XYZ file of N, CA, C and O in Angstrom:
852
model
N 68.873 23.396 104.108
C 68.412 23.309 102.705
C 66.976 23.777 102.594
O 66.607 24.463 101.669
N 66.208 23.404 103.580
C 64.796 23.831 103.560
C 64.678 25.324 103.613
O 63.865 25.940 102.942
N 65.488 25.949 104.345
C 65.434 27.410 104.451
C 65.759 28.086 103.136
O 65.210 29.135 102.796
N 66.671 27.522 102.389
C 67.047 28.120 101.092
C 65.886 28.056 100.119
O 65.593 29.016 99.405
N 65.159 26.922 100.090
C 64.018 26.792 99.180
C 62.923 27.762 99.553
O 62.302 28.404 98.715
N 62.663 27.915 100.807
C 61.635 28.851 101.257
C 61.988 30.273 100.901
O 61.126 31.072 100.553
N 63.278 30.576 101.019
C 63.700 31.942 100.644
C 63.468 32.213 99.159
O 63.081 33.301 98.761
N 63.714 31.215 98.352
C 63.493 31.373 96.903
C 62.019 31.570 96.595
O 61.622 32.396 95.782
N 61.143 30.809 97.258
C 59.700 30.927 97.040
C 59.212 32.306 97.443
O 58.348 32.897 96.815
N 59.794 32.844 98.472
C 59.383 34.192 98.914
C 59.727 35.249 97.882
O 59.062 36.305 97.816
N 60.751 35.029 97.072
C 61.161 36.038 96.086
C 60.235 36.064 94.871
O 60.144 37.051 94.166
N 59.516 35.019 94.539
C 58.664 34.932 93.347
C 57.243 34.609 93.737
O 57.008 33.871 94.676
N 56.287 35.218 93.033
C 54.874 34.943 93.297
C 54.475 33.596 92.740
O 53.574 32.949 93.240
N 55.054 33.180 91.616
C 54.714 31.905 90.993
C 55.982 31.114 90.776
O 57.077 31.674 90.558
N 55.857 29.833 90.762
C 56.983 28.941 90.522
C 56.794 28.292 89.179
O 55.782 27.655 88.932
N 57.678 28.564 88.247
C 57.591 28.031 86.893
C 58.340 26.729 86.833
O 59.507 26.641 87.257
N 57.713 25.701 86.261
C 58.335 24.398 86.147
C 58.673 24.175 84.683
O 57.788 24.252 83.824
N 59.884 23.989 84.360
C 60.343 23.799 82.994
C 60.271 22.331 82.637
O 60.734 21.475 83.377
N 59.652 22.071 81.415
C 59.515 20.702 80.956
C 60.647 20.348 80.025
O 61.217 21.213 79.328
N 60.941 19.035 79.939
C 62.005 18.567 79.066
C 61.510 18.503 77.631
O 60.304 18.610 77.361
N 62.408 18.338 76.654
C 62.059 18.247 75.234
C 61.166 17.047 74.974
O 60.202 17.139 74.196
N 61.423 15.934 75.577
C 60.612 14.739 75.338
C 59.194 14.955 75.816
O 58.220 14.541 75.185
N 59.075 15.661 76.967
C 57.737 15.915 77.502
C 56.945 16.864 76.599
O 55.743 16.702 76.389
N 57.627 17.875 76.037
C 56.948 18.831 75.134
C 56.481 18.148 73.857
O 55.385 18.399 73.356
N 57.342 17.275 73.282
C 56.977 16.592 72.039
C 55.790 15.685 72.258
O 54.877 15.604 71.420
N 55.785 14.983 73.390
C 54.670 14.091 73.674
C 53.379 14.858 73.841
O 52.314 14.446 73.423
N 53.461 16.056 74.412
C 52.282 16.876 74.622
C 51.697 17.378 73.310
O 50.501 17.408 73.094
N 52.575 17.838 72.358
C 52.118 18.340 71.058
C 51.423 17.246 70.278
O 50.411 17.468 69.616
N 51.984 15.993 70.369
C 51.389 14.880 69.624
C 50.005 14.561 70.168
O 49.078 14.293 69.414
N 49.880 14.655 71.465
C 48.568 14.359 72.052
C 47.541 15.411 71.682
O 46.371 15.146 71.494
N 47.979 16.684 71.501
C 47.057 17.764 71.122
C 46.550 17.574 69.702
O 45.383 17.850 69.385
N 47.440 17.153 68.798
C 47.053 16.966 67.399
C 46.020 15.872 67.293
O 45.040 15.961 66.559
N 46.222 14.803 68.040
C 45.285 13.695 67.977
C 43.947 14.096 68.556
O 42.891 13.698 68.100
N 44.007 14.953 69.563
C 42.766 15.342 70.236
C 41.902 16.262 69.389
O 40.705 16.318 69.567
N 42.499 17.052 68.464
C 41.736 18.018 67.647
C 41.010 17.289 66.530
O 41.642 16.623 65.704
N 39.704 17.395 66.441
C 38.954 16.709 65.356
C 39.130 17.430 64.038
O 39.195 18.655 63.988
N 39.243 16.672 62.973
C 39.366 17.240 61.622
C 37.980 17.646 61.123
O 37.036 16.880 61.224
N 37.891 18.866 60.574
C 36.602 19.360 60.048
C 36.457 18.934 58.596
O 37.311 19.220 57.760
N 35.408 18.237 58.341
C 35.155 17.757 56.983
C 34.370 18.803 56.207
O 33.294 19.233 56.643
N 34.912 19.238 55.074
C 34.270 20.265 54.254
C 33.897 19.641 52.924
O 34.760 19.124 52.206
N 32.633 19.690 52.573
C 32.176 19.102 51.304
C 32.332 20.092 50.165
O 32.523 21.298 50.374
N 32.261 19.582 48.925
C 32.392 20.437 47.738
C 31.253 21.434 47.676
O 31.420 22.587 47.286
N 30.037 20.984 48.105
C 28.893 21.893 48.070
C 29.117 23.085 48.974
O 28.784 24.222 48.635
N 29.757 22.845 50.165
C 30.011 23.949 51.078
C 31.016 24.925 50.487
O 30.919 26.128 50.662
N 32.015 24.385 49.752
C 33.009 25.257 49.128
C 32.345 26.142 48.089
O 32.600 27.329 47.986
N 31.443 25.521 47.310
C 30.751 26.299 46.286
C 29.883 27.375 46.911
O 29.768 28.486 46.409
N 29.241 27.031 48.075
C 28.397 28.015 48.735
C 29.223 29.182 49.241
O 28.824 30.343 49.131
N 30.416 28.866 49.755
C 31.280 29.942 50.245
C 31.736 30.839 49.109
O 31.795 32.050 49.227
N 32.072 30.213 47.964
C 32.496 31.011 46.814
C 31.391 31.935 46.356
O 31.595 33.099 46.066
N 30.159 31.359 46.266
C 29.040 32.178 45.821
C 28.763 33.294 46.797
O 28.391 34.401 46.430
N 28.929 33.039 48.073
C 28.711 34.066 49.086
C 29.713 35.190 48.923
O 29.387 36.382 49.020
N 30.963 34.824 48.640
C 32.004 35.837 48.440
C 31.685 36.691 47.240
O 31.798 37.905 47.255
N 31.234 36.065 46.136
C 30.909 36.823 44.929
C 29.713 37.726 45.152
O 29.572 38.750 44.516
N 28.806 37.302 46.041
C 27.627 38.130 46.290
C 27.959 39.323 47.169
O 27.359 40.380 47.065
N 28.939 39.161 48.019
C 29.285 40.248 48.940
C 30.176 41.274 48.272
O 30.020 42.469 48.446
N 31.135 40.809 47.439
C 32.116 41.710 46.859
C 31.511 42.830 46.030
O 31.915 43.978 46.142
N 30.490 42.579 45.168
C 29.940 43.690 44.385
C 29.364 44.796 45.238
O 29.299 45.945 44.831
N 28.908 44.462 46.462
C 28.332 45.498 47.308
C 29.372 46.485 47.766
O 29.059 47.571 48.242
N 30.657 46.110 47.643
C 31.716 47.024 48.055
C 32.020 48.052 46.992
O 32.695 49.033 47.253
N 31.565 47.821 45.769
C 31.847 48.732 44.658
C 30.593 49.491 44.276
O 29.484 49.012 44.444
N 30.780 50.699 43.691
C 29.658 51.507 43.200
C 29.364 51.087 41.776
O 30.199 51.213 40.890
N 28.215 50.541 41.560
C 27.841 50.050 40.235
C 27.092 51.135 39.476
O 26.106 51.679 39.974
N 27.560 51.492 38.283
C 26.881 52.467 37.437
C 25.711 51.804 36.730
O 25.787 50.633 36.363
N 24.620 52.524 36.535
C 23.466 51.919 35.837
C 23.803 51.563 34.408
O 24.520 52.296 33.722
N 23.339 50.443 33.966
C 23.575 49.989 32.603
C 22.546 50.601 31.662
O 21.346 50.545 31.919
N 23.012 51.226 30.580
C 22.108 51.848 29.603
C 21.657 50.799 28.606
O 22.466 50.130 27.972
N 20.380 50.617 28.526
C 19.831 49.657 27.581
C 19.755 50.285 26.200
O 19.265 51.403 26.038
N 20.260 49.601 25.203
C 20.245 50.099 23.830
C 19.091 49.552 23.020
O 19.027 49.756 21.814
N 18.184 48.818 23.699
C 17.072 48.219 22.955
C 16.208 49.273 22.302
O 15.676 49.089 21.205
N 16.087 50.429 23.003
C 15.213 51.469 22.454
C 15.746 52.016 21.144
O 14.997 52.482 20.296
N 17.091 51.984 20.969
C 17.666 52.495 19.731
C 17.510 51.498 18.587
O 17.564 51.870 17.430
N 17.342 50.235 18.958
C 17.177 49.224 17.922
C 15.758 49.158 17.399
O 15.507 48.644 16.322
N 14.815 49.691 18.208
C 13.434 49.630 17.773
C 13.198 50.571 16.599
O 13.834 51.600 16.470
N 12.312 50.219 15.761
C 11.986 51.054 14.598
C 11.203 52.271 15.055
O 10.149 52.163 15.650
N 11.788 53.446 14.827
C 11.144 54.695 15.230
C 10.089 55.077 14.207
O 10.282 54.893 13.008
N 8.973 55.648 14.678
C 7.928 56.067 13.719
C 8.420 57.197 12.839
O 9.077 58.127 13.291
N 8.170 57.108 11.555
C 8.599 58.126 10.604
C 7.691 59.343 10.691
O 6.475 59.234 10.750
N 8.349 60.514 10.722
C 7.589 61.753 10.751
C 7.088 62.069 9.347
O 7.823 61.907 8.369
N 5.877 62.521 9.244
C 5.365 62.848 7.899
C 6.115 64.010 7.292
O 6.425 64.993 7.958
N 6.488 63.886 6.039
C 7.203 64.959 5.348
C 6.261 66.127 5.097
O 5.080 65.936 4.822
N 6.827 67.372 5.255
C 5.958 68.537 5.042
C 5.437 68.593 3.615
O 6.163 68.373 2.656
N 4.184 68.874 3.487
C 3.556 68.959 2.177
C 2.906 70.315 2.015
O 2.490 70.948 2.987
N 2.843 70.761 0.787
C 2.183 72.015 0.510
C 0.688 71.876 0.722
O 0.079 70.895 0.306
N 0.143 72.864 1.395
C -1.288 72.838 1.633
C -2.028 73.125 0.331
O -1.563 73.896 -0.503
N -3.182 72.519 0.156
C -3.988 72.850 -1.022
C -4.353 74.331 -1.013
O -4.485 74.956 0.041
N -4.495 74.888 -2.214
C -4.788 76.313 -2.318
C -6.083 76.673 -1.624
O -6.253 77.806 -1.161
N -6.999 75.725 -1.546
C -8.261 76.010 -0.883
C -8.084 76.294 0.592
O -8.927 76.933 1.219
N -6.944 75.816 1.195
C -6.695 76.023 2.605
C -5.761 77.204 2.858
O -5.535 77.577 3.998
N -5.174 77.764 1.811
C -4.284 78.921 1.944
C -5.031 80.142 1.435
O -5.376 80.224 0.248
N -5.282 81.078 2.310
C -6.033 82.268 1.912
C -5.141 83.195 1.097
O -3.954 83.358 1.386
N -5.711 83.794 0.096
C -4.993 84.753 -0.740
C -4.756 86.026 0.072
O -5.653 86.542 0.724
N -3.525 86.503 0.025
C -3.144 87.691 0.795
C -3.195 88.916 -0.117
O -2.466 88.988 -1.101
N -4.029 89.872 0.234
C -4.100 91.099 -0.565
C -4.619 92.240 0.293
O -5.224 92.039 1.358
N -4.381 93.469 -0.175
C -4.849 94.670 0.504
C -6.083 95.197 -0.208
O -6.234 95.040 -1.419
N -6.945 95.875 0.549
C -8.167 96.398 -0.040
C -9.344 95.455 0.163
O -9.193 94.338 0.657
N -10.528 95.937 -0.262
C -11.767 95.168 -0.074
C -12.317 94.611 -1.377
O -13.266 93.833 -1.361
N -11.754 95.020 -2.516
C -12.170 94.505 -3.823
C -13.667 94.709 -4.088
O -14.340 93.857 -4.665
N -14.190 95.851 -3.644
C -15.626 96.111 -3.807
C -16.031 96.269 -5.271
O -17.142 95.894 -5.659
N -15.147 96.818 -6.087
C -15.472 97.009 -7.506
C -14.868 95.921 -8.393
O -14.898 96.043 -9.621
N -14.337 94.885 -7.770
C -13.759 93.760 -8.513
C -12.676 94.236 -9.485
O -12.675 93.898 -10.669
N -11.731 94.974 -8.933
C -10.590 95.468 -9.705
C -9.319 94.982 -8.995
O -9.107 95.275 -7.814
N -8.487 94.259 -9.737
C -7.273 93.687 -9.144
C -6.035 94.383 -9.696
O -5.909 94.571 -10.919
N -5.136 94.769 -8.783
C -3.813 95.304 -9.141
C -2.797 94.280 -8.641
O -2.561 94.161 -7.426
N -2.205 93.531 -9.562
C -1.243 92.482 -9.189
C 0.169 93.033 -9.366
O 0.570 93.411 -10.471
N 0.894 93.098 -8.261
C 2.198 93.768 -8.214
C 3.296 92.735 -7.948
O 3.327 92.098 -6.905
N 4.202 92.594 -8.930
C 5.343 91.690 -8.776
C 6.447 92.436 -8.024
O 7.254 93.142 -8.616
N 6.467 92.255 -6.707
C 7.477 92.919 -5.875
C 8.662 92.005 -5.559
O 9.507 92.339 -4.737
N 8.718 90.839 -6.207
C 9.832 89.914 -5.958
C 11.118 90.428 -6.601
O 12.204 90.328 -6.022
N 11.010 91.011 -7.807
C 12.192 91.496 -8.532
C 12.692 92.807 -7.946
O 13.880 92.970 -7.670
N 11.787 93.748 -7.737
C 12.184 95.069 -7.239
C 11.027 95.648 -6.428
O 9.896 95.703 -6.896
N 11.326 96.096 -5.211
C 10.309 96.696 -4.346
C 10.902 97.916 -3.658
O 12.026 97.861 -3.153
N 10.176 98.990 -3.669
C 10.658 100.227 -3.046
C 9.467 101.110 -2.697
O 8.337 100.862 -3.128
N 9.732 102.173 -1.939
C 8.676 103.116 -1.596
C 8.179 103.843 -2.838
O 6.994 104.177 -2.944
N 9.096 104.105 -3.775
C 8.700 104.778 -5.016
C 7.708 103.933 -5.806
O 6.739 104.461 -6.380
N 7.935 102.623 -5.822
C 7.003 101.734 -6.525
C 5.611 101.781 -5.892
O 4.595 101.909 -6.594
N 5.587 101.691 -4.564
C 4.310 101.713 -3.847
C 3.624 103.063 -4.030
O 2.396 103.144 -4.204
N 4.429 104.142 -4.032
C 3.863 105.484 -4.230
C 3.223 105.641 -5.602
O 2.143 106.244 -5.731
N 3.855 105.086 -6.638
C 3.296 105.180 -7.979
C 1.971 104.416 -8.082
O 0.992 104.920 -8.674
N 1.922 103.225 -7.502
C 0.686 102.445 -7.536
C -0.437 103.142 -6.766
O -1.597 103.147 -7.191
N -0.079 103.723 -5.632
C -1.086 104.440 -4.841
C -1.651 105.638 -5.596
O -2.872 105.877 -5.588
N -0.768 106.385 -6.277
C -1.230 107.546 -7.061
C -2.100 107.101 -8.238
O -3.083 107.772 -8.583
N -1.735 105.973 -8.854
C -2.518 105.477 -9.980
C -3.943 105.136 -9.540
O -4.917 105.456 -10.239
N -4.052 104.494 -8.372
C -5.371 104.059 -7.892
C -6.212 105.249 -7.427
O -7.383 105.383 -7.809
N -5.637 106.087 -6.580
C -6.419 107.154 -5.943
C -6.526 108.425 -6.785
O -7.581 109.078 -6.801
N -5.468 108.777 -7.504
C -5.467 110.032 -8.264
C -5.812 109.802 -9.737
O -6.574 110.575 -10.329
N -5.243 108.748 -10.320
C -5.503 108.503 -11.739
C -6.881 107.902 -11.986
O -7.658 108.390 -12.797
N -7.207 106.831 -11.257
C -8.478 106.136 -11.461
C -9.586 106.621 -10.523
O -10.748 106.244 -10.705
N -9.235 107.426 -9.521
C -10.220 107.985 -8.579
C -10.928 106.894 -7.775
O -12.111 107.013 -7.468
N -10.197 105.859 -7.435
C -10.752 104.791 -6.611
C -10.212 104.922 -5.183
O -9.181 105.556 -4.943
N -10.916 104.329 -4.251
C -10.391 104.180 -2.895
C -9.748 102.796 -2.779
O -9.944 101.925 -3.633
N -9.036 102.588 -1.697
C -8.395 101.288 -1.511
C -9.414 100.183 -1.267
O -9.135 99.009 -1.493
N -10.612 100.556 -0.818
C -11.663 99.546 -0.632
C -12.234 99.059 -1.962
O -12.828 97.980 -2.026
N -12.032 99.834 -3.009
C -12.584 99.457 -4.315
C -11.772 98.371 -5.002
O -12.298 97.666 -5.871
N -10.501 98.261 -4.634
C -9.597 97.370 -5.373
C -9.015 96.310 -4.447
O -9.180 96.347 -3.226
N -8.313 95.369 -5.079
C -7.521 94.368 -4.352
C -6.098 94.433 -4.888
O -5.867 94.182 -6.075
N -5.156 94.819 -4.028
C -3.744 94.907 -4.406
C -3.041 93.634 -3.921
O -2.965 93.380 -2.716
N -2.546 92.875 -4.887
C -1.946 91.567 -4.576
C -0.439 91.628 -4.795
O 0.021 91.908 -5.906
N 0.320 91.361 -3.747
C 1.790 91.262 -3.858
C 2.163 89.803 -4.127
O 1.788 88.909 -3.360
N 2.917 89.585 -5.182
C 3.299 88.206 -5.515
C 4.238 87.589 -4.469
O 4.243 86.367 -4.297
N 5.012 88.423 -3.774
C 5.932 87.886 -2.766
C 5.188 87.230 -1.610
O 5.723 86.354 -0.929
N 3.947 87.651 -1.369
C 3.152 87.096 -0.283
C 2.185 86.007 -0.762
O 1.426 85.476 0.045
N 2.226 85.723 -2.042
C 1.315 84.713 -2.603
C 2.044 83.824 -3.610
O 1.555 83.579 -4.711
N 3.207 83.331 -3.215
C 4.040 82.579 -4.157
C 3.495 81.183 -4.445
O 3.988 80.501 -5.337
N 2.503 80.745 -3.689
C 1.869 79.456 -3.987
C 0.831 79.580 -5.098
O 0.304 78.569 -5.561
N 0.549 80.810 -5.488
C -0.471 81.060 -6.508
C 0.166 81.473 -7.830
O 1.152 82.214 -7.865
N -0.409 81.002 -8.898
C -0.060 81.510 -10.225
C -0.979 82.694 -10.536
O -1.956 82.950 -9.821
N -0.661 83.429 -11.608
C -1.502 84.572 -11.999
C -2.924 84.101 -12.303
O -3.914 84.712 -11.874
N -3.032 82.994 -13.002
C -4.347 82.466 -13.348
C -5.144 82.104 -12.097
O -6.366 82.342 -12.036
N -4.479 81.544 -11.099
C -5.168 81.165 -9.866
C -5.608 82.389 -9.070
O -6.674 82.380 -8.439
N -4.803 83.435 -9.095
C -5.201 84.683 -8.417
C -6.448 85.263 -9.073
O -7.404 85.672 -8.401
N -6.451 85.305 -10.404
C -7.615 85.840 -11.121
C -8.848 84.965 -10.897
O -9.972 85.472 -10.785
N -8.632 83.666 -10.802
C -9.750 82.764 -10.589
C -10.391 82.986 -9.221
O -11.615 82.922 -9.068
N -9.561 83.273 -8.227
C -10.103 83.451 -6.881
C -10.739 84.834 -6.692
O -11.798 84.947 -6.076
N -10.108 85.874 -7.215
C -10.652 87.233 -7.041
C -11.803 87.523 -8.004
O -12.665 88.350 -7.705
N -11.748 86.871 -9.172
C -12.770 87.091 -10.205
C -12.984 88.579 -10.501
O -14.111 89.103 -10.435
N -11.913 89.294 -10.844
C -12.072 90.733 -11.114
C -12.671 90.977 -12.501
O -12.483 90.186 -13.425
N -13.364 92.079 -12.605
C -13.847 92.482 -13.928
C -12.709 93.034 -14.766
O -12.658 92.824 -15.981
N -11.785 93.712 -14.076
C -10.604 94.268 -14.743
C -9.396 94.075 -13.822
O -9.541 94.139 -12.605
N -8.261 93.882 -14.452
C -7.046 93.671 -13.666
C -5.840 94.234 -14.411
O -5.806 94.261 -15.658
N -4.851 94.719 -13.647
C -3.567 95.180 -14.207
C -2.463 94.349 -13.545
O -2.393 94.260 -12.317
N -1.617 93.749 -14.368
C -0.489 92.960 -13.864
C 0.795 93.739 -14.113
O 1.152 94.006 -15.267
N 1.485 94.110 -13.054
C 2.766 94.802 -13.166
C 3.903 93.803 -12.967
O 4.093 93.258 -11.880
N 4.654 93.571 -14.055
C 5.791 92.653 -13.964
C 5.368 91.205 -13.945
O 5.667 90.468 -12.990
N 4.676 90.776 -14.983
C 4.229 89.381 -15.035
C 5.432 88.431 -15.014
O 6.416 88.662 -15.718
N 5.390 87.393 -14.196
C 6.515 86.443 -14.136
C 6.657 85.677 -15.442
O 5.754 85.644 -16.278
N 7.794 85.029 -15.622
C 8.102 84.348 -16.876
C 7.139 83.206 -17.162
O 6.849 82.924 -18.330
N 6.655 82.543 -16.120
C 5.759 81.410 -16.367
C 4.370 81.851 -16.815
O 3.570 81.018 -17.246
N 4.098 83.150 -16.710
C 2.812 83.635 -17.190
C 2.800 83.582 -18.710
O 3.750 83.992 -19.381
N 1.731 83.055 -19.276
C 1.725 82.763 -20.709
C 1.618 84.013 -21.592
O 1.909 83.947 -22.780
N 1.210 85.134 -21.015
C 1.043 86.347 -21.825
C 2.116 87.369 -21.454
O 2.206 87.800 -20.310
N 2.930 87.749 -22.401
C 4.023 88.670 -22.156
C 3.926 89.939 -23.009
O 4.894 90.676 -23.135
N 2.788 90.222 -23.537
C 2.629 91.408 -24.389
C 2.413 92.635 -23.514
O 1.365 92.793 -22.885
N 3.435 93.494 -23.433
C 3.369 94.667 -22.575
C 2.407 95.699 -23.171
O 2.418 95.963 -24.377
N 1.576 96.257 -22.310
C 0.589 97.296 -22.643
C -0.520 96.778 -23.561
O -1.194 97.574 -24.217
N -0.696 95.468 -23.587
C -1.776 94.877 -24.354
C -2.855 94.370 -23.405
O -2.564 93.857 -22.328
N -4.091 94.516 -23.824
C -5.222 94.050 -23.025
C -5.645 92.683 -23.554
O -5.911 92.525 -24.747
N -5.662 91.708 -22.675
C -6.029 90.346 -23.057
C -7.221 89.917 -22.206
O -7.573 90.569 -21.213
N -7.812 88.835 -22.599
C -8.959 88.305 -21.855
C -8.614 86.949 -21.261
O -8.174 86.042 -21.968
N -8.806 86.841 -19.954
C -8.560 85.576 -19.243
C -9.815 85.254 -18.442
O -10.203 86.011 -17.540
N -10.435 84.142 -18.769
C -11.681 83.727 -18.089
C -12.719 84.851 -18.093
O -13.319 85.169 -17.056
N -12.892 85.446 -19.261
C -13.881 86.519 -19.445
C -13.541 87.786 -18.662
O -14.412 88.638 -18.445
N -12.297 87.918 -18.210
C -11.847 89.110 -17.476
C -10.858 89.898 -18.333
O -9.983 89.306 -18.986
N -10.987 91.219 -18.336
C -10.076 92.086 -19.066
C -8.818 92.317 -18.237
O -8.886 92.824 -17.116
N -7.673 91.939 -18.809
C -6.403 92.020 -18.070
C -5.388 92.810 -18.897
O -5.145 92.495 -20.070
N -4.788 93.823 -18.260
C -3.734 94.618 -18.886
C -2.391 94.142 -18.356
O -2.128 94.187 -17.154
N -1.534 93.670 -19.273
C -0.195 93.208 -18.881
C 0.767 94.382 -18.996
O 0.964 94.925 -20.084
N 1.372 94.775 -17.879
C 2.296 95.911 -17.835
C 3.679 95.450 -17.427
O 3.877 94.318 -16.976
N 4.641 96.352 -17.558
C 6.026 96.045 -17.197
C 6.211 96.219 -15.685
O 5.274 96.562 -14.964
N 7.431 95.995 -15.218
C 7.732 96.184 -13.798
C 7.576 97.658 -13.426
O 7.916 98.559 -14.206
N 7.094 97.909 -12.229
C 6.760 99.272 -11.807
C 7.966 100.199 -11.863
O 7.867 101.348 -12.313
N 9.116 99.724 -11.429
C 10.285 100.608 -11.347
C 10.747 101.087 -12.725
O 11.452 102.097 -12.830
N 10.331 100.407 -13.796
C 10.738 100.832 -15.140
C 9.956 102.066 -15.619
O 10.350 102.707 -16.599
N 8.892 102.433 -14.906
C 8.098 103.598 -15.283
C 8.479 104.859 -14.500
O 8.095 105.963 -14.893
N 9.219 104.708 -13.437
C 9.432 105.824 -12.520
C 10.099 107.019 -13.194
O 9.654 108.165 -13.043
N 11.143 106.813 -13.924
C 11.905 107.921 -14.534
C 11.789 107.930 -16.057
O 12.669 108.443 -16.750
N 10.713 107.360 -16.548
C 10.523 107.308 -17.997
C 9.098 107.762 -18.312
O 8.162 106.958 -18.323
N 8.945 109.067 -18.579
C 7.607 109.623 -18.821
C 6.971 109.077 -20.095
O 5.744 108.894 -20.159
N 7.773 108.811 -21.113
C 7.224 108.268 -22.353
C 6.656 106.872 -22.126
O 5.557 106.558 -22.617
N 7.407 106.077 -21.402
C 6.945 104.720 -21.097
C 5.700 104.774 -20.212
O 4.760 103.995 -20.374
N 5.697 105.716 -19.294
C 4.542 105.884 -18.411
C 3.323 106.342 -19.216
O 2.188 105.935 -18.918
N 3.528 107.159 -20.238
C 2.422 107.609 -21.094
C 1.789 106.447 -21.846
O 0.560 106.397 -22.021
N 2.635 105.504 -22.336
C 2.094 104.328 -23.028
C 1.221 103.495 -22.082
O 0.171 102.980 -22.483
N 1.657 103.383 -20.836
C 0.891 102.641 -19.846
C -0.455 103.317 -19.602
O -1.500 102.654 -19.580
N -0.426 104.624 -19.457
C -1.665 105.343 -19.157
C -2.658 105.254 -20.319
O -3.865 105.156 -20.111
N -2.175 105.238 -21.513
C -3.061 105.092 -22.679
C -3.795 103.746 -22.622
O -5.007 103.671 -22.885
N -3.085 102.698 -22.297
C -3.708 101.376 -22.204
C -4.678 101.309 -21.022
O -5.726 100.648 -21.113
N -4.361 102.014 -19.932
C -5.256 102.010 -18.763
C -6.581 102.699 -19.109
O -7.663 102.226 -18.700
N -6.521 103.786 -19.832
C -7.754 104.487 -20.209
C -8.632 103.619 -21.095
O -9.870 103.649 -20.997
N -8.012 102.824 -21.975
C -8.787 101.893 -22.800
C -9.433 100.825 -21.921
O -10.601 100.442 -22.105
N -8.672 100.306 -20.976
C -9.176 99.247 -20.096
C -10.391 99.705 -19.298
O -11.384 98.973 -19.175
N -10.333 100.904 -18.776
C -11.416 101.410 -17.920
C -12.385 102.343 -18.663
O -13.270 102.939 -18.035
N -12.181 102.429 -19.958
C -13.081 103.265 -20.787
C -13.153 104.680 -20.237
O -14.255 105.249 -20.047
N -12.020 105.281 -20.002
C -11.956 106.647 -19.475
C -11.951 107.662 -20.607
O -11.450 107.411 -21.687
């Protein structure tokens, strides 16, 4: 019998001993009793919860929050554009006005090379003046000024108005009137004289009276 047991031991490196059911149950019960119960307080649970909440956001990409407070603040009102006083707006005209003669040309209604050519011939050929002698004022470039304000600023001794606007108080065509002690000839629009020699003759008659030609 001894030889048989030795032969069995030689076949295995380890000898396993099988325990009975009663022995296993007794062992498990002893292990449970031996393990101490861990006491967890409510404060520790709360700390663990807070720790979890603090860690979880770090796993996500947080977009920056746009503050809308700036839109609720009262924004400063921009000043509304205002017309500059006439004293700060320079009168726009051609020429040097050496002889204090003003040619006021209403080019808002009709403007063309023929109109400019007629005015140039009137000044240089008809009246024998140079452009330095007169001041040629285009109403399109001086719309902040009335006729009276233009005359007040230039203070011409004589002036011709071609195509006086409706707000101008004097509408008598080819008549010489006096405004602020200045002799002013009110004429029609320039383009109405281009192809009308009779009408142009009436204008020239009034011009000769104005300049004592």
